[in-house]
Amino acid sequence: MLKDFTIANMLDMTQTIAGELFQGKTYPWEVLPEIGDFIVKLGKTLDPDEYDYLEGDIWIAKSAKVAPTACINGPAIIGKNTEVRHCAFIRGKALVGEGCVVGNSTELKNVVLFNNVQVPHYNYVGDAVLGYKSHMGAGSICSNVKSDKKLVVVKDGEEKIETGLKKFGAMLADHVEVGCGSVLNPGTVIGRNTNIYPLSPVRGCVPANSIYKNKDEIVTKN
């Protein structure tokens, strides 16, 4: 049921500095149009003893490790003890939490990554929210635009919500594991503690505490 995929049921708000962004909203995708402006607002409040400011509305924690080959465009915040590895491409509107890994050739755009998220190898994450300790395996991506360019509808069985969004990557709850090479299609929402098998094409809502093998075989974890 779609009520299972609210912010309250998916995300631990103590594990992000973006709590204010989610206030007053029901579903996590409602924050997508506001991420960029929120980063600029939040960045101006960050402690300069803890964060360096770079031209273009970029704030990088002094404890973060950023490879010299990484490209970071603003607005962006890179959290404490986060690692941005070689050839990562942060296109802007990216709020990356504490203790995260943004790996080689990974691309981020218009995203909120909660603390301890890992997108470590060849991932594309656009117009998405990734919950605490979620992990995307090598080569897994968030497809954020439908091939017919129509607005994204979130569906769970017969229930559906018109989002009004053309760009909608994926919403991952806390502790989600996405297998290598999987494609999360526009409008994908995955509940807490769920595992996605490698090479899976995923669409729609996947319940919490489950294992997604394919669209016809989703089993509850023991």
PDB file of C-alpha atoms in Angstrom:
ATOM      1  CA  MET A   1       0.000   0.000   0.000  1.00  0.00           C
ATOM      2  CA  LEU A   2       1.260   3.473  -0.820  1.00  0.00           C
ATOM      3  CA  LYS A   3       0.917   4.537   2.804  1.00  0.00           C
ATOM      4  CA  ASP A   4       3.864   2.221   3.490  1.00  0.00           C
ATOM      5  CA  PHE A   5       6.086   4.465   1.347  1.00  0.00           C
ATOM      6  CA  THR A   6       5.794   7.717   3.260  1.00  0.00           C
ATOM      7  CA  ILE A   7       8.805   9.601   4.552  1.00  0.00           C
ATOM      8  CA  ALA A   8       8.009   8.436   8.084  1.00  0.00           C
ATOM      9  CA  ASN A   9       8.006   4.782   7.038  1.00  0.00           C
ATOM     10  CA  MET A  10      11.095   4.954   4.840  1.00  0.00           C
ATOM     11  CA  LEU A  11      13.661   7.355   6.229  1.00  0.00           C
ATOM     12  CA  ASP A  12      15.462   7.982   9.519  1.00  0.00           C
ATOM     13  CA  MET A  13      15.491  11.760   9.666  1.00  0.00           C
ATOM     14  CA  THR A  14      18.204  11.742  12.333  1.00  0.00           C
ATOM     15  CA  GLN A  15      20.607  10.554   9.625  1.00  0.00           C
ATOM     16  CA  THR A  16      20.640  13.662   7.447  1.00  0.00           C
ATOM     17  CA  ILE A  17      21.228  17.391   7.808  1.00  0.00           C
ATOM     18  CA  ALA A  18      18.352  17.910   5.361  1.00  0.00           C
ATOM     19  CA  GLY A  19      15.563  17.297   7.868  1.00  0.00           C
ATOM     20  CA  GLU A  20      13.989  20.693   7.251  1.00  0.00           C
ATOM     21  CA  LEU A  21      13.657  19.883   3.526  1.00  0.00           C
ATOM     22  CA  PHE A  22      11.340  16.965   4.316  1.00  0.00           C
ATOM     23  CA  GLN A  23       9.174  18.772   6.863  1.00  0.00           C
ATOM     24  CA  GLY A  24       5.524  19.125   5.928  1.00  0.00           C
ATOM     25  CA  LYS A  25       5.774  16.560   3.143  1.00  0.00           C
ATOM     26  CA  THR A  26       4.257  13.089   2.949  1.00  0.00           C
ATOM     27  CA  TYR A  27       6.296  11.261   0.301  1.00  0.00           C
ATOM     28  CA  PRO A  28      10.052  11.558  -0.284  1.00  0.00           C
ATOM     29  CA  TRP A  29       9.773  12.520  -3.955  1.00  0.00           C
ATOM     30  CA  GLU A  30       8.038  15.747  -2.969  1.00  0.00           C
ATOM     31  CA  VAL A  31      11.455  17.228  -2.093  1.00  0.00           C
ATOM     32  CA  LEU A  32      12.905  16.883  -5.609  1.00  0.00           C
ATOM     33  CA  PRO A  33      11.941  20.343  -6.938  1.00  0.00           C
ATOM     34  CA  GLU A  34      13.374  22.048  -3.839  1.00  0.00           C
ATOM     35  CA  ILE A  35      16.778  20.398  -3.385  1.00  0.00           C
ATOM     36  CA  GLY A  36      18.878  23.044  -5.124  1.00  0.00           C
ATOM     37  CA  ASP A  37      17.458  26.052  -3.286  1.00  0.00           C
ATOM     38  CA  PHE A  38      17.606  24.179   0.012  1.00  0.00           C
ATOM     39  CA  ILE A  39      21.306  23.395  -0.411  1.00  0.00           C
ATOM     40  CA  VAL A  40      22.127  27.073  -0.892  1.00  0.00           C
ATOM     41  CA  LYS A  41      20.062  28.015   2.155  1.00  0.00           C
ATOM     42  CA  LEU A  42      21.584  25.288   4.330  1.00  0.00           C
ATOM     43  CA  GLY A  43      25.117  25.828   3.086  1.00  0.00           C
ATOM     44  CA  LYS A  44      25.134  29.410   4.288  1.00  0.00           C
ATOM     45  CA  THR A  45      24.497  28.164   7.835  1.00  0.00           C
ATOM     46  CA  LEU A  46      27.315  25.609   7.940  1.00  0.00           C
ATOM     47  CA  ASP A  47      30.192  26.177  10.333  1.00  0.00           C
ATOM     48  CA  PRO A  48      33.211  27.527   8.387  1.00  0.00           C
ATOM     49  CA  ASP A  49      35.459  25.758  10.880  1.00  0.00           C
ATOM     50  CA  GLU A  50      34.016  22.460   9.632  1.00  0.00           C
ATOM     51  CA  TYR A  51      33.246  23.195   5.964  1.00  0.00           C
ATOM     52  CA  ASP A  52      35.246  24.860   3.197  1.00  0.00           C
ATOM     53  CA  TYR A  53      33.309  27.064   0.795  1.00  0.00           C
ATOM     54  CA  LEU A  54      34.165  26.951  -2.910  1.00  0.00           C
ATOM     55  CA  GLU A  55      32.923  29.333  -5.555  1.00  0.00           C
ATOM     56  CA  GLY A  56      29.614  28.232  -7.065  1.00  0.00           C
ATOM     57  CA  ASP A  57      27.810  27.397  -3.832  1.00  0.00           C
ATOM     58  CA  ILE A  58      29.857  24.325  -2.949  1.00  0.00           C
ATOM     59  CA  TRP A  59      30.481  23.345   0.667  1.00  0.00           C
ATOM     60  CA  ILE A  60      32.896  20.498   1.407  1.00  0.00           C
ATOM     61  CA  ALA A  61      33.545  19.202   4.902  1.00  0.00           C
ATOM     62  CA  LYS A  62      37.168  19.583   5.932  1.00  0.00           C
ATOM     63  CA  SER A  63      37.162  15.910   6.946  1.00  0.00           C
ATOM     64  CA  ALA A  64      35.947  14.753   3.515  1.00  0.00           C
ATOM     65  CA  LYS A  65      38.360  13.220   1.016  1.00  0.00           C
ATOM     66  CA  VAL A  66      37.888  14.432  -2.554  1.00  0.00           C
ATOM     67  CA  ALA A  67      40.025  13.026  -5.358  1.00  0.00           C
ATOM     68  CA  PRO A  68      41.722  15.649  -7.546  1.00  0.00           C
ATOM     69  CA  THR A  69      40.030  14.187 -10.622  1.00  0.00           C
ATOM     70  CA  ALA A  70      36.510  14.509  -9.203  1.00  0.00           C
ATOM     71  CA  CYS A  71      34.269  17.210 -10.672  1.00  0.00           C
ATOM     72  CA  ILE A  72      31.860  18.978  -8.310  1.00  0.00           C
ATOM     73  CA  ASN A  73      29.418  21.577  -9.582  1.00  0.00           C
ATOM     74  CA  GLY A  74      27.222  23.583  -7.252  1.00  0.00           C
ATOM     75  CA  PRO A  75      25.055  23.856  -5.482  1.00  0.00           C
ATOM     76  CA  ALA A  76      26.422  20.954  -3.487  1.00  0.00           C
ATOM     77  CA  ILE A  77      27.233  19.905   0.051  1.00  0.00           C
ATOM     78  CA  ILE A  78      29.711  17.106   0.743  1.00  0.00           C
ATOM     79  CA  GLY A  79      29.368  15.853   4.318  1.00  0.00           C
ATOM     80  CA  LYS A  80      31.858  14.982   6.998  1.00  0.00           C
ATOM     81  CA  ASN A  81      34.118  11.940   6.476  1.00  0.00           C
ATOM     82  CA  THR A  82      32.691  11.331   3.010  1.00  0.00           C
ATOM     83  CA  GLU A  83      34.916  10.062   0.217  1.00  0.00           C
ATOM     84  CA  VAL A  84      34.521  11.302  -3.359  1.00  0.00           C
ATOM     85  CA  ARG A  85      36.684   9.080  -5.513  1.00  0.00           C
ATOM     86  CA  HIS A  86      38.459   9.483  -8.846  1.00  0.00           C
ATOM     87  CA  CYS A  87      36.410  10.772 -11.771  1.00  0.00           C
ATOM     88  CA  ALA A  88      33.199  11.149  -9.804  1.00  0.00           C
ATOM     89  CA  PHE A  89      30.909  13.711 -11.471  1.00  0.00           C
ATOM     90  CA  ILE A  90      28.631  15.690  -9.196  1.00  0.00           C
ATOM     91  CA  ARG A  91      26.547  17.784 -11.573  1.00  0.00           C
ATOM     92  CA  GLY A  92      24.892  19.964  -8.961  1.00  0.00           C
ATOM     93  CA  LYS A  93      21.942  20.035  -6.583  1.00  0.00           C
ATOM     94  CA  ALA A  94      23.584  17.233  -4.608  1.00  0.00           C
ATOM     95  CA  LEU A  95      23.423  16.957  -0.835  1.00  0.00           C
ATOM     96  CA  VAL A  96      25.749  14.151   0.187  1.00  0.00           C
ATOM     97  CA  GLY A  97      25.609  13.097   3.828  1.00  0.00           C
ATOM     98  CA  GLU A  98      28.272  12.036   6.293  1.00  0.00           C
ATOM     99  CA  GLY A  99      30.373   8.915   5.829  1.00  0.00           C
ATOM    100  CA  CYS A 100      29.251   8.389   2.237  1.00  0.00           C
ATOM    101  CA  VAL A 101      31.181   6.953  -0.700  1.00  0.00           C
ATOM    102  CA  VAL A 102      30.762   8.477  -4.153  1.00  0.00           C
ATOM    103  CA  GLY A 103      32.831   6.227  -6.325  1.00  0.00           C
ATOM    104  CA  ASN A 104      34.767   6.209  -9.560  1.00  0.00           C
ATOM    105  CA  SER A 105      32.755   7.405 -12.553  1.00  0.00           C
ATOM    106  CA  THR A 106      29.631   7.806 -10.444  1.00  0.00           C
ATOM    107  CA  GLU A 107      27.355  10.675 -11.458  1.00  0.00           C
ATOM    108  CA  LEU A 108      25.001  12.526  -9.095  1.00  0.00           C
ATOM    109  CA  LYS A 109      22.373  15.132  -9.957  1.00  0.00           C
ATOM    110  CA  ASN A 110      19.530  16.576  -7.870  1.00  0.00           C
ATOM    111  CA  VAL A 111      19.856  14.088  -5.045  1.00  0.00           C
ATOM    112  CA  VAL A 112      19.804  13.728  -1.286  1.00  0.00           C
ATOM    113  CA  LEU A 113      22.078  11.014   0.070  1.00  0.00           C
ATOM    114  CA  PHE A 114      21.524  10.257   3.745  1.00  0.00           C
ATOM    115  CA  ASN A 115      24.487   9.354   5.943  1.00  0.00           C
ATOM    116  CA  ASN A 116      26.607   6.300   5.110  1.00  0.00           C
ATOM    117  CA  VAL A 117      25.186   5.830   1.623  1.00  0.00           C
ATOM    118  CA  GLN A 118      27.453   4.060  -0.844  1.00  0.00           C
ATOM    119  CA  VAL A 119      27.333   4.606  -4.598  1.00  0.00           C
ATOM    120  CA  PRO A 120      30.855   3.336  -5.196  1.00  0.00           C
ATOM    121  CA  HIS A 121      31.240   2.139  -8.803  1.00  0.00           C
ATOM    122  CA  TYR A 122      29.822   3.410 -12.104  1.00  0.00           C
ATOM    123  CA  ASN A 123      26.446   4.491 -10.734  1.00  0.00           C
ATOM    124  CA  TYR A 124      24.069   7.127 -12.085  1.00  0.00           C
ATOM    125  CA  VAL A 125      21.860   8.649  -9.408  1.00  0.00           C
ATOM    126  CA  GLY A 126      19.627  11.469 -10.595  1.00  0.00           C
ATOM    127  CA  ASP A 127      16.486  13.012  -9.103  1.00  0.00           C
ATOM    128  CA  ALA A 128      16.601  10.567  -6.238  1.00  0.00           C
ATOM    129  CA  VAL A 129      16.636  10.171  -2.463  1.00  0.00           C
ATOM    130  CA  LEU A 130      18.802   7.431  -0.948  1.00  0.00           C
ATOM    131  CA  GLY A 131      18.172   6.529   2.680  1.00  0.00           C
ATOM    132  CA  TYR A 132      20.577   5.775   5.503  1.00  0.00           C
ATOM    133  CA  LYS A 133      23.112   3.030   4.748  1.00  0.00           C
ATOM    134  CA  SER A 134      21.584   2.240   1.371  1.00  0.00           C
ATOM    135  CA  HIS A 135      23.998   0.793  -1.161  1.00  0.00           C
ATOM    136  CA  MET A 136      23.961   0.589  -4.948  1.00  0.00           C
ATOM    137  CA  GLY A 137      26.033  -2.195  -6.450  1.00  0.00           C
ATOM    138  CA  ALA A 138      28.454  -1.614  -9.288  1.00  0.00           C
ATOM    139  CA  GLY A 139      26.793  -0.411 -12.470  1.00  0.00           C
ATOM    140  CA  SER A 140      23.315  -0.031 -10.979  1.00  0.00           C
ATOM    141  CA  ILE A 141      21.519   3.140 -12.036  1.00  0.00           C
ATOM    142  CA  CYS A 142      18.459   5.271 -11.386  1.00  0.00           C
ATOM    143  CA  SER A 143      16.708   5.908 -14.685  1.00  0.00           C
ATOM    144  CA  ASN A 144      15.016   9.242 -14.166  1.00  0.00           C
ATOM    145  CA  VAL A 145      13.046   9.991 -17.352  1.00  0.00           C
ATOM    146  CA  LYS A 146      10.445   7.778 -19.018  1.00  0.00           C
ATOM    147  CA  SER A 147      11.105   6.877 -22.657  1.00  0.00           C
ATOM    148  CA  ASP A 148       7.823   8.526 -23.666  1.00  0.00           C
ATOM    149  CA  LYS A 149       8.742  11.647 -21.636  1.00  0.00           C
ATOM    150  CA  LYS A 150       5.408  11.576 -19.787  1.00  0.00           C
ATOM    151  CA  LEU A 151       5.038  12.577 -16.142  1.00  0.00           C
ATOM    152  CA  VAL A 152       5.935   9.876 -13.637  1.00  0.00           C
ATOM    153  CA  VAL A 153       3.207   8.019 -11.760  1.00  0.00           C
ATOM    154  CA  VAL A 154       4.053   6.024  -8.637  1.00  0.00           C
ATOM    155  CA  LYS A 155       2.145   2.730  -8.679  1.00  0.00           C
ATOM    156  CA  ASP A 156       1.605   0.026  -6.097  1.00  0.00           C
ATOM    157  CA  GLY A 157      -0.840  -2.529  -7.450  1.00  0.00           C
ATOM    158  CA  GLU A 158      -4.067  -0.691  -8.235  1.00  0.00           C
ATOM    159  CA  GLU A 159      -3.048   2.363  -6.220  1.00  0.00           C
ATOM    160  CA  LYS A 160      -1.289   5.232  -7.928  1.00  0.00           C
ATOM    161  CA  ILE A 161      -0.112   8.771  -7.252  1.00  0.00           C
ATOM    162  CA  GLU A 162       0.402  11.388  -9.959  1.00  0.00           C
ATOM    163  CA  THR A 163       3.687  13.049  -9.026  1.00  0.00           C
ATOM    164  CA  GLY A 164       3.606  15.848 -11.592  1.00  0.00           C
ATOM    165  CA  LEU A 165       7.313  15.205 -12.145  1.00  0.00           C
ATOM    166  CA  LYS A 166       8.969  14.496 -15.481  1.00  0.00           C
ATOM    167  CA  LYS A 167      12.232  13.580 -13.767  1.00  0.00           C
ATOM    168  CA  PHE A 168      12.018  11.045 -10.945  1.00  0.00           C
ATOM    169  CA  GLY A 169      14.872   8.633 -10.321  1.00  0.00           C
ATOM    170  CA  ALA A 170      14.305   6.315  -7.368  1.00  0.00           C
ATOM    171  CA  MET A 171      13.419   6.557  -3.703  1.00  0.00           C
ATOM    172  CA  LEU A 172      15.450   4.154  -1.560  1.00  0.00           C
ATOM    173  CA  ALA A 173      14.579   3.706   2.092  1.00  0.00           C
ATOM    174  CA  ASP A 174      17.140   2.985   4.804  1.00  0.00           C
ATOM    175  CA  HIS A 175      19.297  -0.149   4.478  1.00  0.00           C
ATOM    176  CA  VAL A 176      18.335  -0.949   0.877  1.00  0.00           C
ATOM    177  CA  GLU A 177      20.773  -3.108  -1.103  1.00  0.00           C
ATOM    178  CA  VAL A 178      20.640  -2.812  -4.899  1.00  0.00           C
ATOM    179  CA  GLY A 179      22.422  -5.567  -6.815  1.00  0.00           C
ATOM    180  CA  CYS A 180      25.036  -4.929  -9.484  1.00  0.00           C
ATOM    181  CA  GLY A 181      23.772  -3.941 -12.913  1.00  0.00           C
ATOM    182  CA  SER A 182      20.195  -3.267 -11.842  1.00  0.00           C
ATOM    183  CA  VAL A 183      18.084  -0.525 -13.409  1.00  0.00           C
ATOM    184  CA  LEU A 184      15.646   1.329 -11.177  1.00  0.00           C
ATOM    185  CA  ASN A 185      13.062   2.708 -13.589  1.00  0.00           C
ATOM    186  CA  PRO A 186      11.350   6.110 -13.096  1.00  0.00           C
ATOM    187  CA  GLY A 187       8.902   5.965 -10.213  1.00  0.00           C
ATOM    188  CA  THR A 188      10.658   3.146  -8.364  1.00  0.00           C
ATOM    189  CA  VAL A 189      10.205   3.253  -4.581  1.00  0.00           C
ATOM    190  CA  ILE A 190      11.897   0.635  -2.375  1.00  0.00           C
ATOM    191  CA  GLY A 191      11.025   0.037   1.272  1.00  0.00           C
ATOM    192  CA  ARG A 192      13.364  -0.410   4.224  1.00  0.00           C
ATOM    193  CA  ASN A 193      15.749  -3.382   4.540  1.00  0.00           C
ATOM    194  CA  THR A 194      15.003  -4.696   1.051  1.00  0.00           C
ATOM    195  CA  ASN A 195      17.449  -6.429  -1.291  1.00  0.00           C
ATOM    196  CA  ILE A 196      17.296  -6.210  -5.073  1.00  0.00           C
ATOM    197  CA  TYR A 197      18.840  -9.088  -7.030  1.00  0.00           C
ATOM    198  CA  PRO A 198      21.635  -8.206  -9.492  1.00  0.00           C
ATOM    199  CA  LEU A 199      20.638  -7.369 -13.082  1.00  0.00           C
ATOM    200  CA  SER A 200      17.068  -6.563 -12.049  1.00  0.00           C
ATOM    201  CA  PRO A 201      14.831  -4.148 -13.973  1.00  0.00           C
ATOM    202  CA  VAL A 202      12.724  -2.657 -11.171  1.00  0.00           C
ATOM    203  CA  ARG A 203       9.521  -0.654 -11.534  1.00  0.00           C
ATOM    204  CA  GLY A 204       6.891   0.504  -9.056  1.00  0.00           C
ATOM    205  CA  CYS A 205       6.946  -0.063  -5.305  1.00  0.00           C
ATOM    206  CA  VAL A 206       8.870  -2.853  -3.595  1.00  0.00           C
ATOM    207  CA  PRO A 207       7.786  -3.625   0.000  1.00  0.00           C
ATOM    208  CA  ALA A 208      10.018  -3.274   3.025  1.00  0.00           C
ATOM    209  CA  ASN A 209      11.863  -6.326   4.379  1.00  0.00           C
ATOM    210  CA  SER A 210      11.716  -8.216   1.113  1.00  0.00           C
ATOM    211  CA  ILE A 211      13.933  -9.760  -1.548  1.00  0.00           C
ATOM    212  CA  TYR A 212      13.205  -8.719  -5.129  1.00  0.00           C
ATOM    213  CA  LYS A 213      14.112 -11.522  -7.535  1.00  0.00           C
ATOM    214  CA  ASN A 214      11.912 -10.355 -10.420  1.00  0.00           C
ATOM    215  CA  LYS A 215       8.555  -8.587 -10.781  1.00  0.00           C
ATOM    216  CA  ASP A 216       6.695 -11.855 -10.219  1.00  0.00           C
ATOM    217  CA  GLU A 217       8.857 -13.110  -7.350  1.00  0.00           C
ATOM    218  CA  ILE A 218       9.176 -10.798  -4.376  1.00  0.00           C
ATOM    219  CA  VAL A 219       9.597 -12.724  -1.148  1.00  0.00           C
ATOM    220  CA  THR A 220       9.501 -11.606   2.462  1.00  0.00           C
ATOM    221  CA  LYS A 221      12.735 -11.905   4.430  1.00  0.00           C
ATOM    222  CA  ASN A 222      12.721 -14.454   7.233  1.00  0.00           C
TER     223      ASN A 222
END
